Tab-separated table of C-alpha atoms in Angstrom:
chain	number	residue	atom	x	y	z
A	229	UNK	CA	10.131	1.526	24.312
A	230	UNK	CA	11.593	-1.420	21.854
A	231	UNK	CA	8.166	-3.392	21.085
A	232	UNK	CA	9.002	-5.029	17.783
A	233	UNK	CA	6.053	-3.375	15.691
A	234	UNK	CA	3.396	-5.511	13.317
A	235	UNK	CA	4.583	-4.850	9.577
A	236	UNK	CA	0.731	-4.480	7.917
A	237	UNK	CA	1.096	-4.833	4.304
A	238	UNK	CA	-1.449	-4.604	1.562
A	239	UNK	CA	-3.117	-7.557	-0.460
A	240	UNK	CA	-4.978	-6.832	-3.975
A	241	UNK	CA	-4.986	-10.059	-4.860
A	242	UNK	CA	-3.517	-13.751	-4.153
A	243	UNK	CA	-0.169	-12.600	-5.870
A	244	UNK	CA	0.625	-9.416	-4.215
A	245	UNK	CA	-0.150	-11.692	-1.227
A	246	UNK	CA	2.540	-13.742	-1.822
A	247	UNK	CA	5.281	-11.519	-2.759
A	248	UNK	CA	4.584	-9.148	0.228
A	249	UNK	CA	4.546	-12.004	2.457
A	250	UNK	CA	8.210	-12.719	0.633
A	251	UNK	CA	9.368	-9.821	1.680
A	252	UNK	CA	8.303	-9.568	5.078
A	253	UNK	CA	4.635	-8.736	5.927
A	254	UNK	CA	3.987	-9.692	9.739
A	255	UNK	CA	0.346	-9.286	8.295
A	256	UNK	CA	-1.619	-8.707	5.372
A	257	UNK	CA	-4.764	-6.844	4.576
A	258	UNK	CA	-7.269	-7.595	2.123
A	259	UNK	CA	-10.896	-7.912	0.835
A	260	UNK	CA	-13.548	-9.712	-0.554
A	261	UNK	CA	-15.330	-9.188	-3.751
A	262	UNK	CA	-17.836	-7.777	-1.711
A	263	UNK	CA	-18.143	-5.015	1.510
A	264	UNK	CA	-14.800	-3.713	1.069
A	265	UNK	CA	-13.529	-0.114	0.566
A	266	UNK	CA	-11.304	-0.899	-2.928
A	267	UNK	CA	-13.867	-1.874	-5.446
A	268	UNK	CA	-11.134	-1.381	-7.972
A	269	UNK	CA	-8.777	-4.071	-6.203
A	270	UNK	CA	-8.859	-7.003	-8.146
A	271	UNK	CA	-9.667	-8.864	-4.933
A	272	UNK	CA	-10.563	-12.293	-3.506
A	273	UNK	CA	-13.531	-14.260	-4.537
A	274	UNK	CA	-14.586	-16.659	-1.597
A	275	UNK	CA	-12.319	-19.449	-2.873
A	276	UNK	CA	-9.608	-17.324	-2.908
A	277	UNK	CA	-10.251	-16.135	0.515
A	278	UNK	CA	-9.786	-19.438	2.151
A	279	UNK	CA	-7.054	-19.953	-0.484
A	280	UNK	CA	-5.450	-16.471	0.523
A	281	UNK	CA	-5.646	-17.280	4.385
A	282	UNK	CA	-4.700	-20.370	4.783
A	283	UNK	CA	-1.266	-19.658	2.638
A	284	UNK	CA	-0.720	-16.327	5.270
A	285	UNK	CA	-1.071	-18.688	8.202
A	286	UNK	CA	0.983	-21.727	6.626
A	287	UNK	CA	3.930	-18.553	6.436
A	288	UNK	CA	2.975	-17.411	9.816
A	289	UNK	CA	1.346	-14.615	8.765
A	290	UNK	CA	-2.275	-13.065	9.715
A	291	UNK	CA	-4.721	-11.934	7.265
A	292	UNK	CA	-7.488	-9.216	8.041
A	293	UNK	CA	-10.426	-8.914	5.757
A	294	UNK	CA	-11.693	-5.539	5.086
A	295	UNK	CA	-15.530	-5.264	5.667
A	296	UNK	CA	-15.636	-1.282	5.687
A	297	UNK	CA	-17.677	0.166	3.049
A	298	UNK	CA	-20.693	2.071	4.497
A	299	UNK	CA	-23.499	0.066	3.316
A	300	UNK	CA	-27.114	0.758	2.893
A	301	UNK	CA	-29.688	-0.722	3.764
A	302	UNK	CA	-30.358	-3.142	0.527
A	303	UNK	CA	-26.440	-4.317	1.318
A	304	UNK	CA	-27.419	-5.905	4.439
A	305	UNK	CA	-28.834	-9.191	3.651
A	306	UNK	CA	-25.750	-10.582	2.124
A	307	UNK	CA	-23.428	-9.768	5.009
A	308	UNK	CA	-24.417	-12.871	7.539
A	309	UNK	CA	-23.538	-15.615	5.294
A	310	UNK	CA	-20.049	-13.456	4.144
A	311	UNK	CA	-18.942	-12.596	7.652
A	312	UNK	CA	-20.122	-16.208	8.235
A	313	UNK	CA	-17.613	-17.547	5.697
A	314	UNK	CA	-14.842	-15.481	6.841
A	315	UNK	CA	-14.907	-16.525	10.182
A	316	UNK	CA	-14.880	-20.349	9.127
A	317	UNK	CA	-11.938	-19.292	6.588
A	318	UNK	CA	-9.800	-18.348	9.760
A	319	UNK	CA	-9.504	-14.430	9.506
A	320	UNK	CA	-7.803	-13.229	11.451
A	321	UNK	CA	-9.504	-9.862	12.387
A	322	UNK	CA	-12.188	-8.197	10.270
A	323	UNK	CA	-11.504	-4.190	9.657
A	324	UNK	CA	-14.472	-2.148	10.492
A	325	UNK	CA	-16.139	0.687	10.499
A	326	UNK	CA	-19.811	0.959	10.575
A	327	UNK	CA	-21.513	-0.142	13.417
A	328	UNK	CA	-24.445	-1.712	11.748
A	329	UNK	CA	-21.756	-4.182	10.979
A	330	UNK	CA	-20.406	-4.310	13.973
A	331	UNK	CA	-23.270	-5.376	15.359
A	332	UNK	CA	-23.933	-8.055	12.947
A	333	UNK	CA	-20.056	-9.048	12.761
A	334	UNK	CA	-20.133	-9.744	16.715
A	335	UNK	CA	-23.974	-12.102	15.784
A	336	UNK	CA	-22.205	-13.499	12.948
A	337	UNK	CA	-18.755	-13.820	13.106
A	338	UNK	CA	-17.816	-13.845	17.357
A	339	UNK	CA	-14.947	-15.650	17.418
A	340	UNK	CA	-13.225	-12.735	14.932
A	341	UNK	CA	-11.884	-9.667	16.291
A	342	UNK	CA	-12.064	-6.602	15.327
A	343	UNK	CA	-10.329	-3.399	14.414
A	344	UNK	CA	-11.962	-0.405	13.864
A	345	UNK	CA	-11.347	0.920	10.494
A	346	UNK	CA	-9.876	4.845	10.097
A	347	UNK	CA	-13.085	5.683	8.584
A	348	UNK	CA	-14.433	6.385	12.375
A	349	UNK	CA	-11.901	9.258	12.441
A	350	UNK	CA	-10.830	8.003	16.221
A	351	UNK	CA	-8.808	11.429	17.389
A	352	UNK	CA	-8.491	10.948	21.004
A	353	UNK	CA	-8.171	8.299	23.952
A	354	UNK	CA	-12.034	8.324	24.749
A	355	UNK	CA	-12.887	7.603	20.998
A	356	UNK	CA	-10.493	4.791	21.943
A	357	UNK	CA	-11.690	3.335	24.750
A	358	UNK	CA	-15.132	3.928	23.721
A	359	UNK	CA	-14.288	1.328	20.935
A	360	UNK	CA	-12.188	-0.886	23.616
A	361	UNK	CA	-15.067	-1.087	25.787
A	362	UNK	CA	-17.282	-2.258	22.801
A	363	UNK	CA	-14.869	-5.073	22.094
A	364	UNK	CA	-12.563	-4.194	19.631
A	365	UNK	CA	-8.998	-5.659	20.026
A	366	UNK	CA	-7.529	-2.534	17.835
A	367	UNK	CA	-8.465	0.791	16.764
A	368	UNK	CA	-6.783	2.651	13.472
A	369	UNK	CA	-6.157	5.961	14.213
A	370	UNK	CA	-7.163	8.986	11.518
A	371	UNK	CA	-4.300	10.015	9.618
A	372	UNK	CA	-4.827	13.767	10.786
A	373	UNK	CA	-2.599	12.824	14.187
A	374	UNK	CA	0.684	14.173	15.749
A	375	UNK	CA	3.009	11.728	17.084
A	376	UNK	CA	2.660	13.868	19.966
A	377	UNK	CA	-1.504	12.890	19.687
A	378	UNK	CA	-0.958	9.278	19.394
A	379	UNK	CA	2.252	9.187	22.327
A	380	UNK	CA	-1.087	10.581	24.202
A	381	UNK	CA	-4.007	8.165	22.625
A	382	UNK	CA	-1.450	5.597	23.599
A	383	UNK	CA	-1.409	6.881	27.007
A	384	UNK	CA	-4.606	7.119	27.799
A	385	UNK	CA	-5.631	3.453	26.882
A	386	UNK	CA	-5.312	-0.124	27.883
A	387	UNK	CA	-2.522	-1.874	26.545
A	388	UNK	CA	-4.215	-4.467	25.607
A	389	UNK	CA	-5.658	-2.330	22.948
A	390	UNK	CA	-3.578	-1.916	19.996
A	391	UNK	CA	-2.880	0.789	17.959
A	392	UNK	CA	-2.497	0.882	14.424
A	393	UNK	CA	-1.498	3.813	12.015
A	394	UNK	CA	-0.726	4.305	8.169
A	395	UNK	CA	2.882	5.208	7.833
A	396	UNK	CA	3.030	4.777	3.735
A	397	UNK	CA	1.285	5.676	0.875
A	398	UNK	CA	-1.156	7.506	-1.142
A	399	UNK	CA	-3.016	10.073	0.814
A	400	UNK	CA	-6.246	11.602	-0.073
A	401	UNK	CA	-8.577	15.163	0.176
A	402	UNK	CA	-10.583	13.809	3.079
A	403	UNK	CA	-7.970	11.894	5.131
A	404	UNK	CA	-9.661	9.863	7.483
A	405	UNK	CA	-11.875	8.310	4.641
A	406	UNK	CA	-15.423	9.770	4.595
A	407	UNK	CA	-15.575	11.502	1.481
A	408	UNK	CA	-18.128	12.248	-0.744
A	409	UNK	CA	-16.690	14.234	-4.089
A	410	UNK	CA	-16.998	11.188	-6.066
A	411	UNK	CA	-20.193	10.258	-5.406
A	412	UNK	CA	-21.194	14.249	-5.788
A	413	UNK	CA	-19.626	14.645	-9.371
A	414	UNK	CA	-19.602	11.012	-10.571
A	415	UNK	CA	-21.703	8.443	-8.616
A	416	UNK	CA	-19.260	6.473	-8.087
A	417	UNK	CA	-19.987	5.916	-3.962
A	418	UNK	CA	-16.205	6.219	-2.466
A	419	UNK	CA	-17.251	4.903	0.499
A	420	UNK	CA	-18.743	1.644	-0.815
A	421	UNK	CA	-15.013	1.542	-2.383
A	422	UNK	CA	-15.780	2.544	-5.803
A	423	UNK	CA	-13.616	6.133	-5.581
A	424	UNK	CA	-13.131	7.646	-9.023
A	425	UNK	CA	-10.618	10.048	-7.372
A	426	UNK	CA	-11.858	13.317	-8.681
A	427	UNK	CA	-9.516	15.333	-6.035
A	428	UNK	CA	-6.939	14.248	-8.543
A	429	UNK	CA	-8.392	16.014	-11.549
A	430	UNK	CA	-7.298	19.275	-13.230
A	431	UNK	CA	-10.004	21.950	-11.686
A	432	UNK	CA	-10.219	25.538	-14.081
A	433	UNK	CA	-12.460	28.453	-13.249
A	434	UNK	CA	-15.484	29.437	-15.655
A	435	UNK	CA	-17.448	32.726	-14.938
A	436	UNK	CA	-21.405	32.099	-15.342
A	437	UNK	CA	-21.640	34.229	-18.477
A	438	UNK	CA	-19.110	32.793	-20.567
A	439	UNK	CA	-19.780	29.089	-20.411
A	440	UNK	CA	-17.249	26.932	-21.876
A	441	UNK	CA	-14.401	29.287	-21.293
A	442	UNK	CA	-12.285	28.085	-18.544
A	443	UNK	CA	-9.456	29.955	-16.939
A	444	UNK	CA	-6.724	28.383	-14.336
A	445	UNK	CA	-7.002	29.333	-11.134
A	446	UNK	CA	-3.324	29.767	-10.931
A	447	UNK	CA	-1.012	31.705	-13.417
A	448	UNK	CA	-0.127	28.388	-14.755
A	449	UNK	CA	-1.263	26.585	-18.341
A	450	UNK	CA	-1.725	23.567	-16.897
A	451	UNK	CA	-4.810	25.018	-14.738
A	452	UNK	CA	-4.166	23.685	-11.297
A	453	UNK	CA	-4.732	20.007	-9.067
A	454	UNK	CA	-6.806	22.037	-5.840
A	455	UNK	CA	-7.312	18.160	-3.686
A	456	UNK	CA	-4.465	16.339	-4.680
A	457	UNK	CA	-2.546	14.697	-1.880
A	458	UNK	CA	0.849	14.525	-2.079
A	459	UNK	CA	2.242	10.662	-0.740
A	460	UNK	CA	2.912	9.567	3.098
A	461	UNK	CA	6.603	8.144	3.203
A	462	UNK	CA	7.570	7.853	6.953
A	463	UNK	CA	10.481	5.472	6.048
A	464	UNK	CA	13.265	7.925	7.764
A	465	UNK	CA	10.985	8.026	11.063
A	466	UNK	CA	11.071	4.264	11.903
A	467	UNK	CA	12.315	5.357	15.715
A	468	UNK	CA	9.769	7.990	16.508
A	469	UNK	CA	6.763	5.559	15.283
A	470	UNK	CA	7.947	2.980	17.833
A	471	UNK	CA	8.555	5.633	20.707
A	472	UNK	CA	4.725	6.572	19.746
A	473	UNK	CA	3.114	3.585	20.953
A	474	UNK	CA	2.284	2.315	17.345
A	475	UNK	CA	1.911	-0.830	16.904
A	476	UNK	CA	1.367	-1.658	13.582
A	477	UNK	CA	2.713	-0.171	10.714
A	478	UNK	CA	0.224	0.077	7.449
A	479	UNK	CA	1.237	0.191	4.392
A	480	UNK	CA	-1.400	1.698	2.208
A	481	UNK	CA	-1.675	0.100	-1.617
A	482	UNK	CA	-4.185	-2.334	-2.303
A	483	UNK	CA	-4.622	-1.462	-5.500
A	484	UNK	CA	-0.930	-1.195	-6.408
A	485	UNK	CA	1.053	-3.650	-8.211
A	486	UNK	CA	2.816	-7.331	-6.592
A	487	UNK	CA	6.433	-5.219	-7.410
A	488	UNK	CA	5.447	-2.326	-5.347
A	489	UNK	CA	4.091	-4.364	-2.211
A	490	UNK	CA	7.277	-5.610	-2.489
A	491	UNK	CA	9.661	-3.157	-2.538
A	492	UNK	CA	7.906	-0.712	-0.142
A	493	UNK	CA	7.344	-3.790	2.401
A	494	UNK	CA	10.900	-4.752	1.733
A	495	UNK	CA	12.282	-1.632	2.886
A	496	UNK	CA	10.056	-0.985	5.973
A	497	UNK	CA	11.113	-4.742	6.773
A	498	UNK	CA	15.025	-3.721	6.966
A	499	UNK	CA	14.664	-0.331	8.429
A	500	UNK	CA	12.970	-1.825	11.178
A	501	UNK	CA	14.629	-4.977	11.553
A	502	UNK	CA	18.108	-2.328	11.806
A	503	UNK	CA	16.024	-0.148	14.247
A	504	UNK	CA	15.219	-3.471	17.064
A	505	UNK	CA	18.806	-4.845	16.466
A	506	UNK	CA	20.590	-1.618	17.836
A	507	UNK	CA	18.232	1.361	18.697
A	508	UNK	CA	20.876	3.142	20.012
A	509	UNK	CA	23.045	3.396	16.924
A	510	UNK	CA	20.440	3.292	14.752
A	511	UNK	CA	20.942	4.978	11.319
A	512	UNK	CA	18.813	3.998	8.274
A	513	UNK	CA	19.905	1.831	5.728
A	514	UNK	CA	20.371	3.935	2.165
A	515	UNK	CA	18.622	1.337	0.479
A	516	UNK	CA	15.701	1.453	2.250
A	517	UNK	CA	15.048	5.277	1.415
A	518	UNK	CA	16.395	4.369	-2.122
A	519	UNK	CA	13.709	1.523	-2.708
A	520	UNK	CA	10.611	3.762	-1.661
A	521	UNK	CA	11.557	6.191	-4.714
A	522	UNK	CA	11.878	2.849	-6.858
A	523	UNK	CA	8.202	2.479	-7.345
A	524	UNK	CA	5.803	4.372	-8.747
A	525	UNK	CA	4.435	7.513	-6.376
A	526	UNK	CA	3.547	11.147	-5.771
A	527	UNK	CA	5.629	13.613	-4.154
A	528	UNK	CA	6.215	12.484	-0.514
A	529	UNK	CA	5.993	13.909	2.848
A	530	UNK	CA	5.361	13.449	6.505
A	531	UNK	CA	1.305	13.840	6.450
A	532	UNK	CA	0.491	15.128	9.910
A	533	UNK	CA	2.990	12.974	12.095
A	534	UNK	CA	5.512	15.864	12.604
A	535	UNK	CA	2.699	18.704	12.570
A	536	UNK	CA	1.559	20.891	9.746
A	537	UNK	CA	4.695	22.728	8.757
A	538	UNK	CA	4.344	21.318	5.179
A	539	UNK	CA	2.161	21.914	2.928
A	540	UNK	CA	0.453	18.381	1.602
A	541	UNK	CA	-0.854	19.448	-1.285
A	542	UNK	CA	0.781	19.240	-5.147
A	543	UNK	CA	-0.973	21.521	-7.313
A	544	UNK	CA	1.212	21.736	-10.150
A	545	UNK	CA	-0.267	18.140	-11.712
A	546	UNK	CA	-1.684	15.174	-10.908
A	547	UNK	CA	1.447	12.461	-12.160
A	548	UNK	CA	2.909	9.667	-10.709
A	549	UNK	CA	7.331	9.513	-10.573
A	550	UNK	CA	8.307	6.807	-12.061
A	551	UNK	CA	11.671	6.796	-12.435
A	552	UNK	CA	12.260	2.911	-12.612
A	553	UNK	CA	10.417	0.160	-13.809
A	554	UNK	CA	9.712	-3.724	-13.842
A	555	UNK	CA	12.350	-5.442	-16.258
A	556	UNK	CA	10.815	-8.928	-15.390
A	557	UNK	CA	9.526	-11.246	-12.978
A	558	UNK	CA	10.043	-14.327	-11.712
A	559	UNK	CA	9.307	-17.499	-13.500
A	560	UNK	CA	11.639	-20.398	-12.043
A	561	UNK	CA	14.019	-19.309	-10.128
A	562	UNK	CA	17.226	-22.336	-8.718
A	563	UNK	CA	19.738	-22.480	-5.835
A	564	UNK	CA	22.151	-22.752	-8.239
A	565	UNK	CA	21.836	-19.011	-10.156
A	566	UNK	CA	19.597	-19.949	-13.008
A	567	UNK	CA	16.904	-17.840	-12.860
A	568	UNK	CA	14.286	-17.236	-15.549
A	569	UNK	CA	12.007	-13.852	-15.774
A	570	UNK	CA	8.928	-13.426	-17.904
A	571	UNK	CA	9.956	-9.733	-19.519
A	572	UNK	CA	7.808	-6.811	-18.417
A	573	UNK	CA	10.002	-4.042	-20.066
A	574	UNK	CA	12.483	-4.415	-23.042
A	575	UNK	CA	15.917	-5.103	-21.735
A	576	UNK	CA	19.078	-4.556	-23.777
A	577	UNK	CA	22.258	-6.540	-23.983
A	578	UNK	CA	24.825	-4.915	-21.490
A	579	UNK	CA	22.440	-2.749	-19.845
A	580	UNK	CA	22.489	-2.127	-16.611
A	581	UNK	CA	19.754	-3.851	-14.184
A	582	UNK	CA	18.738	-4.405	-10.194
A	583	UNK	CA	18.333	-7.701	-8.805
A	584	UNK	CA	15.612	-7.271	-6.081
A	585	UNK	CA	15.396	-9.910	-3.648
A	586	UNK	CA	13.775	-10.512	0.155
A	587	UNK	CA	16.015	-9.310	2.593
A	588	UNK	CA	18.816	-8.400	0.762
A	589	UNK	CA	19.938	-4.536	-0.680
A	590	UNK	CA	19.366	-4.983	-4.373
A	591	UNK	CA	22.237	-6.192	-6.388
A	592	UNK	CA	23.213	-4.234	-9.571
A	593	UNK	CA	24.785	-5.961	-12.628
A	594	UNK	CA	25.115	-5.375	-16.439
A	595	UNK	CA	22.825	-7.945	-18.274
A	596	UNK	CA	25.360	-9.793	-20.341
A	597	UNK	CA	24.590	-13.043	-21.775
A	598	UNK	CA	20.935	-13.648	-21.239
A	599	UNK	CA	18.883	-16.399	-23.332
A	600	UNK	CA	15.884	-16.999	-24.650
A	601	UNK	CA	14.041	-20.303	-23.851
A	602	UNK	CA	15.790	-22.119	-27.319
A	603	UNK	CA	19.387	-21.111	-25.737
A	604	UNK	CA	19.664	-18.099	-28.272
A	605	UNK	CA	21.605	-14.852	-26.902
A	606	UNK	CA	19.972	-11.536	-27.955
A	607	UNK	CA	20.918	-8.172	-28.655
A	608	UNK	CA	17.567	-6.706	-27.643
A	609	UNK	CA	14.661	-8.626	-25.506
A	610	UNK	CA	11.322	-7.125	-26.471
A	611	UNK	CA	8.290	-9.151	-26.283
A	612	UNK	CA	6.404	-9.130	-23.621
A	613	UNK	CA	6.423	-12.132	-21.516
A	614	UNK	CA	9.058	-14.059	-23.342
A	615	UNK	CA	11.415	-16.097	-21.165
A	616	UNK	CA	14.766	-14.527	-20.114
A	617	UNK	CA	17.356	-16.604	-18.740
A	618	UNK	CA	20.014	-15.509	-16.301
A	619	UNK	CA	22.756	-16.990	-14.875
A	620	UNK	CA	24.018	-15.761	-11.859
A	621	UNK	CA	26.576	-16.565	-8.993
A	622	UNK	CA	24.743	-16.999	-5.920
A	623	UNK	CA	20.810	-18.867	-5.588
A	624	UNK	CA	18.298	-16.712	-6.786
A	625	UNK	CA	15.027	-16.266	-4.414
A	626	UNK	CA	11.595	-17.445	-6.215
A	627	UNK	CA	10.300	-13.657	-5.523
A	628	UNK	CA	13.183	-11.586	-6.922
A	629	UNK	CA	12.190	-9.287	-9.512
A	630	UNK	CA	14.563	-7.306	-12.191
A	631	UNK	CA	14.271	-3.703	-12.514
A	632	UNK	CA	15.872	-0.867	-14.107
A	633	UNK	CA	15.892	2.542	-14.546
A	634	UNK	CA	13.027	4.170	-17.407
A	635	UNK	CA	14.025	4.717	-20.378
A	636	UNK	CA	13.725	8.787	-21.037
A	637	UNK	CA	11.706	9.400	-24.367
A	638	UNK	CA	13.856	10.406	-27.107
């Protein structure tokens, strides 16, 4: 099997749009400001939406809106006209899960398909085709599944339905979505997208007598993370998704910033696009496994594609690894190498930075002779935003971003 799978990549907002789209989304996900499941996204307000769609189709790329929260009953009302204006937008597919809205997406919004959102935990063929045979053109599987499980949902349904599976990004205590911590300690309602993510918090134990005296649960200072997730990275299995029967990738991240939808879709982009031209000789590209550890994430792993033999949980804290960062991005940006960045992070004369552009490994160079916007060379760039002007030997793409690596606290 050599079907060229659907790169899925996320959208928080009309930028990260754009620069996944750069660097190669065959679709992108996203929501509203309303009846989607990442309240914290910044999101599309209705102009936007029509705004955000009509640029994805213009690049030949499709767009599904997120309508997944689980609403209640007082949410309702509002939901005709939205699903109303989405499907006169042009969406591409709306992402579901509840079937209240199902019901009222196929009165309101027919012409849209739908996928079924991994919120309905589908495990098995018959959830499947019990979805197929209520219309839905795709179904996205729970993230507690085996290749093995999938090669056999795969079997056991119409091709015509497609399949669709998360192979990237940040994992969480009740993996298929339903969970109801946040709204138990916090109430913040996770599943009407407003998560505060207590599985990432630092848990102690405190005996009933001695209130306010808390003791970690492991022999460890730090007391102990009992729910957090480590990170799904399934960038070296490119080959065994495809042999699956999966076909769309997802990239998880709607929340995350315009340089990491970037780089992660970047890299899924060329280790694919290397896997279809030669399966048979088909070795990873370095850079591709290199650019994944270039953003900001947990500790990775496999989730449950290659079974349970590791452990998914890091309970030693609840940090991100960030061992590079954004040096600046791009302001104008000419076929002739002048390129102009507004600065993120300070930037030193001579010191080394990456060049990150679509479709291309990054190029590394020591930053020698950059300007400000009155033609001045400086020793030390340090405000943010200022204009920094490069000049290099080859165009320079309108989405390529400088990086470099963090500077270690002295």
């Amino acid at each position: 099997m050599n079907k060229r799978p659907e790169l899925l990549a996320p959208a928080g907002d009309l930028e990260k749009m754009r620069f996944a789209i750069a660097y190669g989304a065959d679709a992108v996900y996203l929501a509203g400001q309303r009846f989607g499941m990442r309240a914290a996204a910044a999101n599309f307000d209705d102009n936007a939406l029509r705004e955000g769609i009509a640029y994805a189709h213009a690049h030949g790329v499709k767009c599904y809106i997120t309508v997944n929260i689980m609403p209640s009953g007082c949410d309702l009302p509002a939901l005709p006209p939205y699903l109303e204006l989405l499907q006169d937008a042009g969406a591409d597919a709306l992402i579901v899960a509840d079937v209240g809205v199902i019901r009222m997406a196929r009165r309101y919004a027919p012409q849209v398909p739908l996928h079924i959102s991994t919120q309905t935990s589908i495990l098995n063929a018959e959830a499947a085709n019990f979805w197929a045979d209520l219309g839905a053109e795709r179904v996205v599987l729970a993230r507690e599944l085996s290749l093995e499980e999938i090669a056999a949902i795969r079997a056991g349904t119409p091709k015509e339905l497609e399949i669709e599976a998360f192979v990237h990004g940040a994992m969480c205590i009740s993996y298929s979505g339903r969970c109801l911590i946040s709204q138990y300690m916090t109430g913040r309602d996770a599943n009407h997208g407003a998560c505060a993510q207590p599985c990432r918090w630092n848990y102690a134990l405190m005996e009933e007598k001695r209130p306010g005296e808390f003791y970690p649960v492991e022999e460890d200072a730090r007391g102990t993370y009992l729910y957090n997730s480590k990170d799904l990275c399934m960038i070296e299995h490119i080959p065994e998704l495809v042999q699956a029967g999966i076909d769309s990738f997802k990239i998880e991240g709607r929340n995350k910033t315009a340089y990491y939808a970037a780089c992660v879709t970047g890299a899924y982009r060329a280790a694919i696009d290397a896997y279809q031209a030669d399966p048979a000789h088909y070795v990873l590209p370095q850079f591709c496994r290199d650019e994944v550890d270039k953003v900001s994430h947990r500790e990775y792993y496999t989730g449950f594609y290659l079974g349970n033999e590791q452990n998914g949980q890091h309970y030693g804290d609840s940090q991100y690894i960030r061992e590079y960062e954004v040096a600046g991005m791009p302001v104008q940006c000419d076929a002739d190498g002048h390129a102009v960045f507004a600065l993120k992070n300070r930037i030193f004369d001579g010191e080394e930075l990456e060049l990150l552009q679509p479709g291309k490994a990054p190029w590394v160079f020591c930053a020698h002779g950059m300007l400000n916007d009155e033609g001045e060379a400086l020793p030390l760039f340090n405000v943010p935003q200022m204009h920094v002007h490069f000049q290099f030997p080859f165009a320079v793409d309108q989405y390529a971003i400088l990086r470099k690596k963090k500077e270690r606290p002295s």
